[in-house]
Structure formats: structure tokens, C-alpha cells
XYZ file of C-alpha atoms in Angstrom:
777
model
C 64.024 181.903 131.329
C 62.419 182.933 135.041
C 60.071 183.922 133.902
C 58.945 180.901 130.679
C 59.250 177.845 133.440
C 57.136 179.955 135.778
C 54.774 180.606 132.847
C 55.137 176.704 132.156
C 54.338 176.050 135.602
C 51.216 178.006 135.914
C 49.609 176.770 132.899
C 50.387 173.313 133.523
C 48.004 174.795 137.555
C 44.886 176.346 135.695
C 44.250 175.308 131.643
C 44.400 172.256 129.963
C 47.333 171.522 126.977
C 47.682 170.346 124.787
C 50.295 167.730 123.128
C 53.185 167.868 120.523
C 55.173 165.460 119.951
C 58.381 165.650 121.863
C 62.102 166.028 120.505
C 63.022 162.777 121.971
C 62.090 163.403 125.704
C 60.016 160.913 126.584
C 56.353 162.755 128.628
C 57.257 166.130 127.794
C 54.887 168.320 125.447
C 56.787 170.090 123.612
C 56.452 173.239 124.754
C 58.245 171.946 128.582
C 60.997 169.956 126.749
C 63.383 172.499 125.427
C 62.687 174.493 129.159
C 63.826 171.090 130.501
C 67.241 170.524 127.806
C 67.570 174.496 128.968
C 68.077 173.516 132.364
C 69.516 170.592 131.988
C 72.012 172.556 130.013
C 72.147 175.307 133.450
C 73.078 171.591 135.632
C 76.344 170.676 133.913
C 77.519 174.122 134.011
C 77.751 173.975 137.858
C 79.679 171.181 138.352
C 83.045 171.729 139.261
C 85.879 168.284 139.615
C 87.879 170.500 141.186
C 84.756 170.596 144.253
C 84.315 166.556 143.827
C 88.025 166.141 143.433
C 88.521 168.460 147.211
C 85.278 167.291 149.162
C 86.529 163.405 148.770
C 89.988 164.202 149.755
C 88.237 166.202 153.142
C 85.930 162.998 153.653
C 88.351 160.749 153.279
C 90.769 161.807 155.311
C 89.478 159.778 158.520
C 88.769 156.680 159.593
C 84.334 157.025 159.047
C 82.500 153.588 159.501
C 79.561 153.640 162.197
C 80.394 155.693 165.571
C 83.455 156.860 164.045
C 83.786 160.984 165.056
C 84.365 161.396 160.849
C 81.017 159.585 159.616
C 79.679 161.985 162.098
C 81.473 165.388 160.564
C 80.959 163.667 157.533
C 76.987 163.974 158.021
C 77.228 167.395 159.562
C 79.122 168.359 156.727
C 76.859 166.947 153.816
C 73.918 168.445 156.008
C 75.136 172.359 155.356
C 76.138 171.961 152.017
C 72.891 171.627 151.325
C 71.266 173.183 153.426
C 74.743 176.243 152.283
C 72.504 175.381 147.893
C 68.624 176.267 149.283
C 67.710 172.943 149.868
C 65.723 171.555 153.460
C 68.121 169.612 155.774
C 68.302 167.324 158.308
C 70.630 164.479 159.397
C 67.784 161.408 161.001
C 69.119 159.444 163.515
C 68.828 155.972 164.584
C 69.829 153.432 166.605
C 71.042 149.683 165.539
C 72.548 147.113 165.597
C 76.622 147.502 165.441
C 79.435 144.961 166.588
C 82.286 145.927 166.461
C 85.362 143.177 167.801
C 86.883 142.544 171.971
C 89.217 140.642 170.624
C 90.765 138.518 167.222
C 92.872 135.651 167.014
C 93.953 133.432 164.590
C 96.442 130.672 165.359
C 98.298 127.664 163.649
C 98.453 125.298 165.998
C 99.405 122.085 163.799
C 101.624 120.580 161.817
C 103.784 123.855 162.792
C 102.626 127.384 164.642
C 101.645 130.322 162.806
C 100.154 133.895 164.660
C 98.246 135.779 161.996
C 99.284 139.231 162.172
C 95.466 140.224 160.842
C 96.382 144.163 159.889
C 97.427 146.500 156.870
C 100.802 147.582 157.211
C 100.861 151.402 156.111
C 102.685 152.019 152.334
C 104.675 154.346 150.916
C 102.615 157.103 149.110
C 99.786 156.783 151.327
C 99.655 158.998 153.308
C 96.278 157.467 155.359
C 97.541 154.286 155.317
C 99.357 154.829 159.019
C 96.467 157.289 160.109
C 93.638 154.433 161.300
C 93.121 155.748 164.736
C 89.611 155.250 164.966
C 89.183 152.561 161.912
C 88.496 148.733 163.489
C 90.791 145.886 162.217
C 89.691 143.697 160.247
C 86.156 141.974 160.698
C 83.235 140.499 159.058
C 80.320 142.261 160.877
C 77.409 140.531 162.327
C 80.012 136.983 161.826
C 78.989 135.231 165.653
C 81.464 134.930 168.382
C 82.860 132.074 169.692
C 86.315 130.998 170.288
C 87.347 126.730 168.616
C 90.277 124.612 168.120
C 89.850 122.479 164.812
C 91.277 120.859 161.679
C 91.402 123.477 158.211
C 89.132 122.479 155.601
C 90.307 123.986 152.185
C 86.623 124.820 150.282
C 87.196 126.533 147.303
C 84.408 129.753 147.195
C 82.434 127.793 149.577
C 79.501 127.658 147.297
C 76.814 125.291 146.982
C 78.421 123.635 143.509
C 82.102 123.779 146.190
C 80.094 121.289 148.456
C 78.653 119.280 146.574
C 82.411 118.152 145.200
C 83.362 117.982 148.847
C 80.521 115.216 149.194
C 81.897 113.119 146.047
C 85.527 113.167 147.051
C 84.432 111.364 151.020
C 84.872 115.028 152.608
C 82.963 116.642 155.412
C 83.621 119.962 157.220
C 81.066 119.108 160.752
C 83.074 120.223 163.220
C 85.715 122.029 161.325
C 86.937 125.507 160.488
C 86.732 125.847 156.521
C 89.613 128.641 154.185
C 87.135 130.071 152.066
C 88.900 132.614 148.861
C 86.977 135.667 148.532
C 84.712 135.754 144.362
C 81.926 134.045 142.644
C 79.202 134.232 145.499
C 78.515 137.206 147.735
C 81.386 137.339 150.595
C 77.569 136.490 153.228
C 77.191 132.537 151.841
C 80.789 131.623 151.831
C 80.456 131.598 156.025
C 76.678 130.806 156.528
C 76.906 127.347 153.857
C 79.629 126.583 156.088
C 77.470 127.148 158.975
C 74.555 124.907 157.380
C 77.004 122.989 156.369
C 78.534 121.735 159.836
C 81.550 123.729 160.043
C 82.485 125.441 163.762
C 83.792 128.610 161.646
C 84.801 130.450 158.779
C 87.743 132.223 157.881
C 87.703 134.277 154.247
C 90.854 135.259 152.228
C 92.016 137.324 149.388
C 93.892 135.532 147.070
C 96.035 136.727 144.333
C 94.276 135.162 141.655
C 90.756 136.800 141.469
C 92.133 139.939 143.961
C 95.932 141.016 143.927
C 99.154 139.992 140.819
C 97.669 138.292 138.826
C 95.752 140.903 137.265
C 98.086 143.652 137.517
C 100.614 145.357 139.817
C 99.754 145.835 142.396
C 99.849 148.670 145.223
C 101.844 150.493 145.628
C 103.455 150.249 142.016
C 100.220 149.121 140.572
C 96.219 149.547 141.852
C 96.049 145.979 142.687
C 95.801 143.600 146.057
C 99.098 143.159 147.623
C 99.625 139.709 149.242
C 99.114 142.002 152.641
C 95.778 143.823 151.600
C 92.182 142.690 153.573
C 88.889 143.068 152.583
C 86.313 142.950 155.725
C 82.782 143.370 154.886
C 78.664 141.921 156.014
C 77.854 138.820 156.652
C 74.507 139.303 157.224
C 72.224 137.250 155.533
C 71.359 139.525 153.558
C 69.217 137.103 151.333
C 66.193 137.258 154.210
C 66.062 140.723 155.227
C 68.241 144.212 155.215
C 68.238 146.808 158.017
C 69.556 146.003 161.807
C 69.564 142.695 162.860
C 66.798 143.545 165.507
C 63.848 145.830 163.854
C 63.324 143.675 160.241
C 59.951 144.817 158.589
C 60.333 148.424 161.225
C 62.617 151.361 162.050
C 65.340 151.445 164.118
C 63.763 154.549 166.395
C 65.158 154.537 170.345
C 62.130 153.365 171.480
C 62.079 150.681 168.140
C 60.627 147.017 170.028
C 64.228 145.388 169.414
C 64.103 141.466 168.812
C 66.491 139.693 171.115
C 70.090 138.560 169.760
C 69.756 135.201 169.764
C 66.739 135.179 167.843
C 68.352 137.801 164.882
C 67.764 134.830 161.851
C 70.671 137.825 159.404
C 73.199 137.022 162.691
C 75.121 133.775 162.086
C 76.383 131.747 165.178
C 79.552 130.147 164.262
C 82.974 133.543 164.044
C 84.298 134.697 161.242
C 87.161 136.368 159.928
C 89.101 138.372 157.028
C 92.563 137.660 156.324
C 95.036 138.763 153.668
C 96.721 136.296 150.775
C 99.984 136.700 153.689
C 98.728 135.088 156.661
C 96.846 133.005 154.326
C 99.058 131.272 153.309
C 100.730 129.276 155.993
C 97.604 128.130 156.756
C 96.816 125.474 153.131
C 100.733 124.762 152.797
C 99.891 123.083 155.900
C 97.297 121.257 154.447
C 97.738 118.180 152.545
C 95.319 115.243 151.107
C 93.190 115.485 147.954
C 94.544 118.349 145.358
C 92.026 119.535 144.462
C 90.622 120.224 140.868
C 91.920 122.479 138.836
C 89.779 125.144 138.958
C 90.403 125.074 142.683
C 93.592 126.595 142.400
C 94.638 129.653 143.951
C 97.462 131.826 142.298
C 99.344 131.347 146.381
C 103.296 130.019 144.788
C 101.894 126.692 147.484
C 100.693 123.071 146.141
C 97.108 123.745 146.756
C 95.477 121.226 149.321
C 92.014 120.698 150.437
C 92.225 118.557 154.229
C 91.352 118.217 156.300
C 94.735 118.436 158.444
C 96.588 118.116 159.915
C 96.668 122.104 159.389
C 94.493 122.802 162.760
C 93.614 126.358 163.524
C 92.925 128.340 166.829
C 90.617 131.186 165.808
C 88.530 133.326 169.003
C 86.294 136.069 168.042
C 84.940 138.272 170.813
C 82.898 141.351 170.164
C 80.897 144.596 171.678
C 77.208 143.649 170.679
C 76.403 147.743 170.816
C 73.896 149.885 169.677
C 75.353 153.270 167.916
C 73.845 155.552 166.867
C 73.747 156.790 162.348
C 72.987 158.977 160.816
C 70.782 159.577 157.173
C 71.670 163.221 155.567
C 67.798 164.348 154.434
C 67.079 167.106 151.860
C 63.817 167.689 150.536
C 63.172 170.238 147.368
C 59.776 170.926 147.534
C 57.627 170.379 143.850
C 56.109 173.935 143.249
C 53.088 171.725 140.724
C 52.852 168.104 142.340
C 54.655 167.765 146.095
C 53.701 165.351 147.111
C 54.975 163.144 144.293
C 58.897 162.768 145.033
C 61.592 161.916 143.126
C 64.247 160.470 145.516
C 68.291 160.029 144.703
C 70.226 158.379 147.649
C 74.364 157.359 147.786
C 76.119 156.522 151.070
C 78.152 157.929 152.706
C 79.810 155.622 156.182
C 83.166 152.916 154.068
C 84.986 150.096 156.594
C 88.306 152.542 156.680
C 88.530 155.458 154.646
C 86.357 155.116 152.078
C 87.522 156.874 148.804
C 86.110 154.355 146.284
C 82.959 153.165 147.794
C 81.167 154.900 148.970
C 82.589 158.678 148.537
C 83.078 157.950 144.941
C 79.685 158.375 144.136
C 78.997 160.109 147.275
C 80.438 163.385 145.466
C 78.803 163.339 142.418
C 75.435 164.035 144.575
C 76.563 166.334 146.692
C 77.688 168.163 143.196
C 74.244 167.697 141.223
C 73.026 169.225 144.956
C 74.247 171.840 144.656
C 73.509 172.712 140.482
C 70.262 171.402 141.743
C 69.882 174.508 144.483
C 72.034 177.113 141.932
C 68.757 176.116 139.623
C 66.140 177.296 142.097
C 67.750 180.263 143.228
C 67.378 181.274 139.694
C 63.805 180.469 139.598
C 63.913 177.563 138.931
C 61.297 174.930 141.028
C 61.158 171.304 139.850
C 57.111 170.403 139.650
C 57.819 167.156 141.574
C 59.525 166.760 144.937
C 63.619 166.491 145.924
C 64.022 164.172 147.882
C 67.743 164.095 148.124
C 69.631 161.536 150.821
C 73.414 160.953 152.293
C 72.561 157.129 153.429
C 74.338 156.116 157.014
C 75.407 152.186 157.900
C 75.095 150.623 154.524
C 78.854 149.184 154.380
C 76.822 146.856 157.953
C 74.027 146.150 155.310
C 71.773 148.758 154.261
C 70.777 149.867 157.787
C 70.949 153.660 156.955
C 67.997 153.433 153.479
C 66.586 150.183 155.427
C 65.625 152.301 158.665
C 64.288 155.380 157.745
C 62.232 153.405 154.444
C 60.713 151.613 156.941
C 60.567 154.528 159.142
C 58.810 156.708 156.133
C 56.812 153.544 154.580
C 53.626 154.770 154.091
C 54.618 158.527 152.786
C 57.055 156.284 150.269
C 54.153 154.034 148.650
C 51.578 157.046 148.582
C 54.441 159.093 147.851
C 57.878 158.139 145.534
C 57.797 157.889 141.793
C 61.113 156.839 141.223
C 64.830 155.815 143.621
C 68.028 157.044 141.487
C 71.147 155.567 143.204
C 74.441 155.448 143.533
C 77.766 153.851 144.989
C 81.262 153.462 143.409
C 81.815 155.372 141.024
C 85.199 154.362 138.926
C 86.587 155.350 134.534
C 84.894 153.538 132.223
C 81.990 152.430 131.033
C 77.912 153.120 132.275
C 76.508 150.965 134.332
C 72.518 150.626 135.098
C 69.739 148.606 136.903
C 66.620 148.249 137.731
C 62.595 149.165 136.973
C 62.005 148.519 133.521
C 59.374 151.286 133.276
C 62.282 153.397 133.263
C 64.501 151.709 131.610
C 63.666 154.518 128.191
C 64.481 157.164 130.166
C 67.478 155.946 131.085
C 68.621 155.410 127.424
C 67.069 158.999 126.512
C 69.223 160.773 129.250
C 72.360 158.395 128.740
C 72.618 158.662 125.199
C 72.757 162.557 126.054
C 75.885 162.686 128.494
C 79.407 163.040 126.226
C 82.093 160.260 128.079
C 85.256 162.388 128.376
C 87.453 159.813 127.170
C 85.794 159.917 123.384
C 83.702 162.532 123.040
C 80.787 159.934 122.278
C 77.436 159.933 124.593
C 77.758 157.621 127.353
C 75.550 155.190 125.899
C 77.122 154.554 122.200
C 80.453 153.793 124.020
C 78.061 151.167 126.320
C 77.192 149.787 122.477
C 80.128 149.284 121.596
C 81.976 147.752 123.987
C 78.643 145.100 124.086
C 79.309 144.619 120.028
C 82.899 143.868 120.751
C 82.216 141.156 123.423
C 80.227 138.958 121.302
C 77.896 136.543 122.271
C 80.868 135.660 125.018
C 81.370 137.940 126.790
C 77.212 139.250 126.394
C 75.853 135.205 128.141
C 72.181 133.946 129.057
C 68.759 134.883 127.560
C 69.858 138.431 128.820
C 72.486 139.210 127.207
C 71.549 137.610 123.922
C 68.899 140.449 124.735
C 71.395 143.428 124.869
C 73.270 142.032 121.800
C 70.555 141.998 119.663
C 69.254 145.804 121.418
C 73.477 146.451 120.628
C 73.336 145.688 117.328
C 69.644 147.190 115.950
C 70.635 149.947 116.880
C 67.713 150.254 119.794
C 67.686 151.165 123.460
C 69.784 148.969 125.821
C 68.115 147.163 128.220
C 69.378 147.687 132.149
C 70.026 144.777 134.243
C 67.443 143.468 136.752
C 68.676 144.630 140.118
C 70.267 142.261 143.010
C 71.264 143.645 146.553
C 73.765 144.978 147.460
C 73.044 148.272 147.926
C 71.288 150.816 148.947
C 67.668 150.133 146.442
C 66.584 147.266 148.031
C 64.855 148.160 150.441
C 62.978 151.185 148.268
C 62.547 148.310 145.063
C 62.501 145.236 147.146
C 60.509 145.765 149.808
C 58.045 148.975 149.210
C 57.666 148.617 144.902
C 59.507 151.535 144.448
C 60.608 151.842 141.273
C 64.521 152.114 141.127
C 67.657 152.796 138.948
C 70.983 151.878 140.562
C 74.002 154.269 138.012
C 77.496 154.885 137.997
C 80.618 154.903 136.231
C 83.688 151.322 136.092
C 85.627 148.717 133.763
C 88.400 151.084 133.551
C 89.751 150.689 137.414
C 90.755 148.767 139.907
C 88.646 149.055 142.942
C 87.228 146.267 143.844
C 91.398 145.159 144.278
C 91.029 147.370 146.941
C 87.959 147.244 147.883
C 87.305 147.444 151.427
C 90.594 147.706 152.793
C 92.854 150.422 154.636
C 94.207 151.334 151.051
C 90.779 153.100 149.621
C 91.965 156.196 149.058
C 91.737 159.378 148.067
C 96.123 159.099 146.842
C 94.548 155.867 145.187
C 91.594 156.798 143.745
C 93.282 160.075 142.630
C 96.170 157.289 140.929
C 94.137 154.245 139.527
C 89.822 155.603 139.910
C 89.311 158.330 138.781
C 92.270 160.789 138.707
C 90.336 164.369 136.678
C 86.831 163.408 138.066
C 85.607 163.483 134.909
C 82.735 160.345 135.669
C 82.472 161.801 138.775
C 80.809 164.551 136.422
C 79.683 162.049 133.871
C 77.894 160.023 137.095
C 76.348 163.366 138.396
C 75.288 164.401 134.811
C 73.655 161.256 133.967
C 71.639 161.324 137.759
C 70.906 164.580 138.638
C 69.724 164.104 134.284
C 67.058 161.433 135.161
C 66.701 163.330 138.741
C 65.283 165.970 136.631
C 63.545 164.633 133.389
C 61.757 162.143 136.212
C 60.696 165.556 138.415
C 59.558 168.052 136.099
C 57.351 165.686 133.678
C 54.246 166.190 132.378
C 53.401 162.668 132.884
C 56.161 160.045 134.611
C 58.576 159.286 131.723
C 57.370 155.286 131.629
C 57.343 153.244 129.029
C 55.876 150.118 129.959
C 56.332 147.803 126.864
C 60.017 147.691 127.643
C 58.257 145.855 131.692
C 56.848 143.489 128.867
C 59.387 142.734 126.833
C 61.445 141.745 130.113
C 58.813 139.309 131.833
C 58.624 138.077 129.284
C 62.249 136.767 128.544
C 62.114 136.393 131.998
C 58.928 133.399 131.918
C 59.660 132.228 128.945
C 63.682 131.419 130.691
C 61.889 130.028 133.272
C 59.486 127.854 131.433
C 63.144 126.369 129.761
C 65.701 126.070 133.290
C 62.488 123.520 133.711
C 63.421 122.073 130.424
C 67.233 121.951 131.092
C 66.866 120.552 134.873
C 64.596 117.601 133.326
C 67.384 116.350 130.575
C 70.327 117.053 133.096
C 68.455 114.532 135.680
C 67.310 112.503 133.008
C 71.163 112.594 131.843
C 72.868 111.801 135.536
C 70.593 109.162 136.997
C 71.241 107.268 133.391
C 75.260 107.856 134.117
C 74.650 107.063 137.915
C 72.848 103.394 136.495
C 75.405 102.489 133.583
C 78.425 103.018 136.114
C 79.867 106.322 134.110
C 81.351 107.721 137.417
C 83.200 104.827 139.170
C 84.212 104.351 135.711
C 85.722 107.531 135.238
C 87.097 107.763 139.084
C 90.561 107.547 139.497
C 90.843 104.855 142.364
C 94.300 106.491 143.366
C 91.469 110.194 143.996
C 88.201 108.203 144.421
C 85.468 110.591 143.816
C 82.265 108.912 144.198
C 78.657 109.806 141.302
C 76.324 112.817 142.567
C 73.590 111.417 144.603
C 70.692 111.204 141.821
C 68.751 112.982 141.646
C 64.768 113.153 141.362
C 63.139 113.403 139.527
C 61.707 117.013 137.643
C 57.747 116.499 137.277
C 56.248 118.286 134.116
C 55.021 122.313 135.919
C 51.811 123.842 134.118
C 53.082 127.493 133.294
C 50.003 128.079 131.342
C 49.174 131.158 134.384
C 51.868 132.511 134.262
C 52.503 132.472 129.983
C 49.511 133.876 129.434
C 50.132 136.885 132.758
C 53.045 137.709 130.779
C 50.871 138.097 128.122
C 48.040 140.526 128.586
C 50.924 142.981 130.516
C 52.599 142.441 127.537
C 49.055 143.383 125.484
C 48.333 146.529 128.622
C 51.682 147.840 128.264
C 51.685 148.328 124.742
C 48.536 149.335 124.952
C 49.378 152.480 127.316
C 52.965 153.372 125.121
C 50.542 153.546 122.039
C 47.946 155.276 123.688
C 51.114 158.172 124.898
C 52.089 158.215 121.366
C 48.833 159.255 120.093
C 48.265 161.332 122.442
C 51.744 162.786 122.109
C 51.396 162.884 118.743
C 47.263 164.243 118.519
C 45.680 168.222 119.815
C 42.916 166.594 122.453
C 43.206 168.213 125.314
C 44.402 166.782 129.128
C 43.117 168.421 132.185
C 44.914 169.400 134.964
C 42.409 167.113 137.048
C 43.276 164.454 134.916
C 46.612 164.546 134.046
C 47.642 164.196 138.860
C 44.857 160.906 138.697
C 47.638 159.532 135.140
C 50.611 160.344 136.610
C 48.604 158.786 140.004
C 47.693 155.869 138.786
C 51.795 155.153 137.032
C 52.967 155.635 140.240
C 51.381 153.363 141.480
C 52.127 150.871 138.774
C 55.677 149.295 140.654
C 53.814 148.496 144.035
C 50.845 146.027 141.913
C 53.912 143.556 141.717
C 54.231 142.577 145.075
C 52.502 140.282 146.954
C 52.349 140.764 151.150
C 53.411 137.164 151.309
C 56.399 137.888 150.120
C 59.389 135.092 147.864
C 58.887 131.664 149.902
C 61.356 132.076 153.199
C 61.827 135.755 153.703
C 58.261 137.333 153.378
C 60.103 140.478 154.053
C 61.574 140.451 149.448
C 57.121 141.082 148.377
C 58.805 142.201 144.119
C 57.558 139.206 142.710
C 60.227 140.216 139.661
C 62.843 141.037 141.515
C 65.223 139.947 144.681
C 68.766 138.761 145.967
C 69.652 134.870 144.738
C 69.506 133.022 148.126
C 72.149 131.813 146.821
C 74.103 134.467 144.953
C 73.744 137.297 147.320
C 74.623 140.133 145.384
C 73.154 138.031 142.708
C 70.180 139.402 141.553
C 67.556 136.204 140.766
C 64.145 136.869 137.842
C 61.055 135.910 138.880
C 62.583 134.858 142.305
C 60.009 132.517 143.826
C 59.325 129.906 141.377
C 63.277 130.573 139.212
C 64.716 129.553 143.224
C 62.103 126.863 143.469
C 62.568 125.440 139.872
C 66.622 125.531 141.183
C 66.653 124.228 144.879
C 64.395 121.057 142.666
C 61.439 122.728 145.769
C 59.093 122.235 142.841
C 55.610 122.285 145.002
C 56.875 126.262 146.012
C 56.969 127.051 142.859
C 54.568 125.684 141.301
C 52.667 126.842 144.450
C 53.611 130.501 143.178
C 52.677 130.680 139.928
C 49.619 131.881 140.581
C 51.264 134.557 143.029
C 53.363 135.868 140.091
C 50.319 135.623 137.837
C 47.880 137.430 140.461
C 50.950 140.321 140.076
C 51.831 141.116 137.170
C 47.609 140.788 135.844
C 47.351 143.728 138.551
C 50.440 145.486 137.563
C 48.257 145.259 134.089
C 44.356 145.966 135.314
C 46.720 149.089 136.158
C 47.848 149.947 133.047
C 44.733 149.289 130.963
C 43.035 152.329 134.252
C 45.918 154.263 133.102
C 45.436 154.169 129.505
C 41.600 155.325 129.642
C 42.634 157.967 131.609
C 44.732 158.768 128.723
C 42.368 158.612 126.503
C 39.543 159.773 127.892
C 37.923 161.541 124.686
C 37.987 157.867 122.906
C 34.628 157.502 125.129
C 36.840 155.432 127.515
C 35.800 155.809 131.302
C 38.251 158.243 133.317
C 40.036 156.091 135.727
C 38.493 156.714 139.221
C 40.991 154.896 141.238
C 44.303 156.924 140.675
C 45.120 156.778 144.560
C 48.852 156.476 144.294
C 49.881 154.194 146.482
C 47.799 151.007 145.578
C 48.573 148.109 147.896
C 50.022 144.364 146.519
C 47.764 141.410 145.506
C 47.419 139.734 149.419
C 47.879 136.068 147.334
């Protein structure tokens, strides 16, 4: 095997090659496809579930949040292992703002008194639950300091729709402390919206309706969150930018220029505190006022009331606003043919307490992959492209490690990175895949070759079956419809558009590097101990992936994708999938405008006819909503034409690649290198230096986290969110910006098509330099 691989590498470097139909491997010539599959089989044989279990038990044995001794010990352990396996490994250190609690207190002071415990007691059978020395109490990092006493108001999930409902009921949260339950939106939006509406503090609790006995037996009998469990987490406004709040856009090295604390836009001004259902119950029980609508009622055994009052609370939070070091583990295996093209793979290693599920269940897959690839390298194999494996630190606070590293190395990444493959929490069940549509077919190819450990089918076919069983109800919206159609037809399954919440964000949405996020879930209960003390090894081996079979499946899925991207003769990208996705996005945003117009007209008509007054209960009056403004006609022609052009260019490239695969013409190494350089930069053409409205750090015109959804993704975010927020001039202003990005991508693909088909009389591209800058407009 070693001799064959060496000959293939030499041939690619020194002489032209002819294409033949690769057996299902996109971007591979026939003679290298079988070598790739043999490498993957050897890779799979090196993955040992017993090692995954051992690593998880060791790395989750002590609290491992940023600043803890065990966080640094885990980084050192990973770096040492990478070196042992033959990688060039190092730790890159950054210095980030990482506030920790100095003091926290929450008391009900009227009409009765209660002092919240603000702790998670030990649980019988969970060996680490009473070993929390060195850990931190439950808190929400990047909430403000404050000491406030005020009436309490229950705001349901604390979403924009919930505040609109409160307004209709005559409830004003100005000067109040709000209490919101987890769910429906990202946690950081709850205090952000509370602050925007004038509240002086925010409490977030875990209601058992979403997160507890309502779903199943609680821990330790079952896997679900007990009444004492608390969900920690960051409330930094990551919809503006990720990373250190004091160094937006630049790496937080020791000598980096930092913003004054008061100028950091992602840090909240009001105190925020997470609490358990047990601590929330006395507070909610003390509220009076209106009984909320049915959808606002949780599963705590009380009658829910909105308030305000007579419940009054005293909330006090004080923090140490210190810098702390974070430790990114970086391991490199140099490429043999294209050393200046990088395939990156990452998962974070920091947790909130023990972090067995989040993040270490994904991190051990990264380690298994690195060991298996190291074994391949020791046998004589080398990747054509350079591999960069990473264990990020500080993800939980706001993607600190990945953001600071990517900002520090931004110029080099723009020139060299071809793909970033991410994972995070991993459980048991069904494959999840999201990211850049140009790698959709590659993901489907890989998933078709990985065996699901529970059924013996491929992980792709198991996912397809689940989608089909769920039907239209389980696959809502245009993207769900496309997914169901593909599942029924037996074709490639579309991958999900990414928002935020894990380390792909700075790569994809800031730098324009193609990214894929992978994991398995759906048959586990990780969300119910999410970010709590009970996210432990003992919980994971009972209710997560007891045999570590899906840890193996994740390592195989991500590892095969990394190897395919690393060793492909032509980068395994198919752009018709991108063209189809963009066409759906444009169609949907046009339909959104029509729906907004119809709904606006209907609401105004109901107001004019007095329908809201007539339908309101006189004993619990509910005012009519504010009269919506007229929805103007927005001209989408430029966007439609750009999407159509991109689709034509994408199909032309895919057709040229298919023809090249079937033909016998020669593609010299220099032209092959130029072609790959063009493909590497396609994702970056979808950026605009102008950034998204009000949040310039996010520059991708196709994907972003929603301003008022957080983790959930928005497609065509500049235009879509302007329409949703009724910012009509902004929407019209950004249509040519987005169209310009789509046209730039089409132009890049036209160059790639010409480079791929020079023998047909087209002029080879001269500008195949990687890392093309995004358009200015």
C-alpha cells in the first residue's frame, strides 16, 4: 500500500493525468479512488471505543472551565497525545476577558421571604457531583453587575412575541426584574430583550415542561433534569460578534489593543442569574395578576401568573472582570502535494463543569481521528493537503478560542483554508449535518459509507428513514419540504444552514471558509443536563452513548470527510447544490414579503372593524396590537437574476467536472493547482466587507445567526431580517449587495469551468489565487 500511495503522489506532482469515472468519489480520478477507500478502511480499524471511553473518563474527572487547573491539564494531555501520534502539536495561548462570580444572591422579599440556594446538590450514583471544588457556581457569563430590588414579572420565554403579548395586556417591565424560562430562543436574547424593554434584572430558570419530569424520569432514576439542575451559559450578544468582547476583529494576544469594558457591545448592562426549578417555584408562586395564556404555562405545580408583583425580589451579582489565559491545542500534519491548502478539524475542550457531553463527547472523536491519521502517516501515507486539528478552549463563553485563533491567523486562513469540519456535543441516534452547500454531496457520499451501529444500515439511510416517517409535519417550511422531497426520491439530503452556537462561526460567517458541522443525536437526553454539574461521565455512560459506538461513528464520518477533502485531486465540491439552495432562499424571502403584506393588511382590517375589542374578555382586557405599517413593494429582480446566474454557473461547472471525469483529456498539474485555488476561494466571494446591517463582523451574505433567534440560522440574513423587522429601506439597500456576492461567486465558478475545460477552446484562468477578497459593496 505504501508503494502505491507514493507512486500516486509522485505522479500527481510530476506529470499530467487522465480522468476516468471515480466510483462515487467526487473529485477523485479512478486510480486514486480505491486508494482513498483503502485508507479509510485502515483509518476505521484504528478507532477503539475503549480508548474513547478512557479519554472521556479522564478529561471529565474534574471541573474544566476556563481558568481551572483541569482545563490546562486537558490541553496539555491532548497536545502530548497528538505529538505521540506523530503530529506537529503546540498550544497557542490567548488572553481573554473571562468574568467569574465574586458574589451572587437572589431573595424573594415580598409578600413572603425566600432565599434561593443557587447550587446543585450531589446526586447518588454520580461520582463527580460532590467533587465540585475548583468549579464555579451557576452563573451567566457577560451579564452585568448590579444590586437591584424590584417587582417581578413573568415573561414566558422572553421572546419578541412575548413582549408584544405583555404590551397588549398592559404589562410594563420597565424598572422590574423579569423571570423567563429557558427554551424557544437562545438564552442570551432573554436578558438582551429584557434590557431593551427597560427591565433592571433578568432571572432565567429551567421549567420542567421543557427540561425535566414532563419528558421523562429525572436524574438519577432517568436522564432528565431534576428540579435542582441549573443551566449555566453565556449571555454575550454573539449576534454582534463572537470571541473576546474587548477585541472584536483581532486576536486577543497579550499585546492586543483592547476596548474599555464600558464600550464592549456584547456585554449586558443588567444583572442576570440562572436558577433551578426548585428556586423558581417560590418566586413564581408569589406572583399575582393575570393568568397567562395556555402556551405560557409550564409544569411547575402552581397556577402561573404574570404579575407585576406582589412578588418583589432582591437580585445582586458582582463579578471579577479579569483576563484569563485560554489554551488552543493545534496539531499539524503537513501536506505532500498542496501544503498550502489546509483542511481543518476542530471541537472545543472546555466545559462549564465536567463537560462529559458538552464538549468532550465530541472532543474524543477528534482525538480518535488524530490517532488513526497518525497511524496512517506512520505507515507511509501522507495527506495531499495539510491537515490542521484543533482543540478549542473558551467556546462556552462565546467561541473564544476558535475566534481568537482565526482572527490572529485570518490572512493565512483566507489564502489556505479549504474546509473546516466542526463537532461539539455528540450523543446517540441520527446524523446531523449542516454548513456549506458546496460540500453537501461530499457529506452525503461519506454518510452513505458509514454504518449505523444500531441498525447496520448506513447513517444516511437511517436519517432518510427518519425524515420520511416524520412527513410534512416533522419537516416544516421550504427547507423541510426540500428535505422531504429528497428523502422520498432517494437523492442527496440537503444539509442545514448554520446559525451559531459552535466553533464554525468565525470560519464560515466571518472569514468565508467553507464549513461543515457534524454530530449524532435524537435518542439521548443530553439537553436535560446541559451546562449543569450533572453533565458527567456517569450520566453519559447511562443515558448518552454507553458503548461509545456513536463516538466511533462520528470519528468515521468526520474523519472520512477530512480525508476526502485532503486527498481529492479536485476539491470535492458540487455547486449545483449551492445554486439550488440559493434559489430556495430567494424564493422564500420573496414569499415572506408577500406574507408580511397580507398579514399587515389583515391586522389593520381587524383593528378597523373593532374585532380585537369585541373578542377581548372584559375581566382580563387585551388591547389590539399596534397597527402595522404598510408593506411596500420591494424589487427583487436583481436578486432573482443573480441567483439564476449563480445556478447556471454552478450547473456548468458540475457538468464540466462530470465530462472531465468521463473523458480522457489531460489536466497538467499546474492547471490542476490553479483550479483548486479557484475552488478554495468560492465561499469567500459570498462575503461582503460591508457586513450585515448593524453587525459588520458577520460578513457572509447567505448564513448568519438571527438577531432575535441566536443559535438558529437565517438565510440571506441582511434582506430577510430587514423584512421581518419592517426595515424596508435596509432590505432594498442590501438586495444589490447580496446580488453582488452571488454574481461574484458565479464569476469565480465561470473561471473554474474555463480552467477545467481548456481543451475545449476556452482560455484558462489566470487569477486562480486563493483567498480572493470579498466585494466591497
